[in-house]
Amino acid sequence: MNAIKLLLLIPFIGFLALLPYANKIEPYILGMPFLLFWVAFWMVMASVILLIVYKFDPDNKGSDPE
């Protein structure tokens, strides 16, 4: 497995493994309860990490089929 693909574990850990520690209502961040902010934050971070993996994965260097 490529080292760049190990980045895909980060959102998994953020969503599932750390969720019990983030299960609280206060503090409010950006007007959202902390748990809602946590889930929204990891959704955005998962998209960013997927973009990074897509751009830097050496297996993805081929041309697009038409």
mmCIF file of C-alpha atoms in Angstrom:
data_model
loop_
_atom_site.group_PDB
_atom_site.id
_atom_site.type_symbol
_atom_site.label_atom_id
_atom_site.label_comp_id
_atom_site.label_asym_id
_atom_site.label_seq_id
_atom_site.Cartn_x
_atom_site.Cartn_y
_atom_site.Cartn_z
ATOM 1 C CA MET A 1 0.000 0.000 0.000
ATOM 2 C CA ASN A 2 1.289 3.429 -0.887
ATOM 3 C CA ALA A 3 2.120 5.781 1.939
ATOM 4 C CA ILE A 4 -0.194 8.393 0.415
ATOM 5 C CA LYS A 5 -3.128 5.998 0.727
ATOM 6 C CA LEU A 6 -2.544 5.768 4.459
ATOM 7 C CA LEU A 7 -3.979 9.295 4.614
ATOM 8 C CA LEU A 8 -7.374 7.696 4.001
ATOM 9 C CA LEU A 9 -7.297 6.353 7.554
ATOM 10 C CA ILE A 10 -7.367 9.846 9.053
ATOM 11 C CA PRO A 11 -11.068 10.614 8.324
ATOM 12 C CA PHE A 12 -12.019 7.116 9.467
ATOM 13 C CA ILE A 13 -10.292 7.689 12.777
ATOM 14 C CA GLY A 14 -11.764 11.191 13.085
ATOM 15 C CA PHE A 15 -15.317 10.073 12.394
ATOM 16 C CA LEU A 16 -15.485 6.803 14.274
ATOM 17 C CA ALA A 17 -12.685 6.422 16.765
ATOM 18 C CA LEU A 18 -12.734 9.958 18.170
ATOM 19 C CA LEU A 19 -16.496 10.506 18.012
ATOM 20 C CA PRO A 20 -17.174 9.278 21.579
ATOM 21 C CA TYR A 21 -14.779 11.933 22.884
ATOM 22 C CA ALA A 22 -16.533 14.652 20.890
ATOM 23 C CA ASN A 23 -20.022 13.663 22.027
ATOM 24 C CA LYS A 24 -20.935 16.830 23.882
ATOM 25 C CA ILE A 25 -23.141 19.805 23.255
ATOM 26 C CA GLU A 26 -21.013 22.620 24.617
ATOM 27 C CA PRO A 27 -18.974 24.546 23.564
ATOM 28 C CA TYR A 28 -20.831 26.028 20.630
ATOM 29 C CA ILE A 29 -18.583 26.599 17.629
ATOM 30 C CA LEU A 30 -19.857 28.776 14.770
ATOM 31 C CA GLY A 31 -23.302 28.570 16.354
ATOM 32 C CA MET A 32 -23.369 24.768 16.202
ATOM 33 C CA PRO A 33 -23.211 22.296 19.048
ATOM 34 C CA PHE A 34 -19.783 20.714 19.272
ATOM 35 C CA LEU A 35 -20.889 17.311 17.942
ATOM 36 C CA LEU A 36 -22.479 18.844 14.852
ATOM 37 C CA PHE A 37 -19.373 20.938 14.263
ATOM 38 C CA TRP A 38 -17.207 17.811 14.673
ATOM 39 C CA VAL A 39 -19.132 15.881 12.024
ATOM 40 C CA ALA A 40 -19.211 18.836 9.604
ATOM 41 C CA PHE A 41 -15.489 19.441 10.129
ATOM 42 C CA TRP A 42 -14.613 15.832 9.322
ATOM 43 C CA MET A 43 -16.822 15.861 6.236
ATOM 44 C CA VAL A 44 -14.832 18.805 4.891
ATOM 45 C CA MET A 45 -11.521 17.263 5.954
ATOM 46 C CA ALA A 46 -12.426 13.953 4.292
ATOM 47 C CA SER A 47 -13.023 15.793 1.021
ATOM 48 C CA VAL A 48 -9.699 17.611 1.310
ATOM 49 C CA ILE A 49 -7.841 14.390 2.085
ATOM 50 C CA LEU A 50 -9.492 12.605 -0.844
ATOM 51 C CA LEU A 51 -8.378 15.450 -3.114
ATOM 52 C CA ILE A 52 -4.805 15.153 -1.827
ATOM 53 C CA VAL A 53 -4.778 11.394 -2.380
ATOM 54 C CA TYR A 54 -6.209 11.842 -5.873
ATOM 55 C CA LYS A 55 -3.582 14.416 -6.846
ATOM 56 C CA PHE A 56 -0.523 12.671 -5.403
ATOM 57 C CA ASP A 57 -1.326 8.986 -5.970
ATOM 58 C CA PRO A 58 1.156 7.569 -8.511
ATOM 59 C CA ASP A 59 -1.427 5.007 -9.678
ATOM 60 C CA ASN A 60 -3.578 7.880 -10.954
ATOM 61 C CA LYS A 61 -1.110 9.233 -13.532
ATOM 62 C CA GLY A 62 -2.704 7.635 -16.595
ATOM 63 C CA SER A 63 -4.695 9.521 -19.198
ATOM 64 C CA ASP A 64 -8.470 9.624 -19.067
ATOM 65 C CA PRO A 65 -10.233 7.207 -21.422
ATOM 66 C CA GLU A 66 -12.468 8.874 -23.969
#
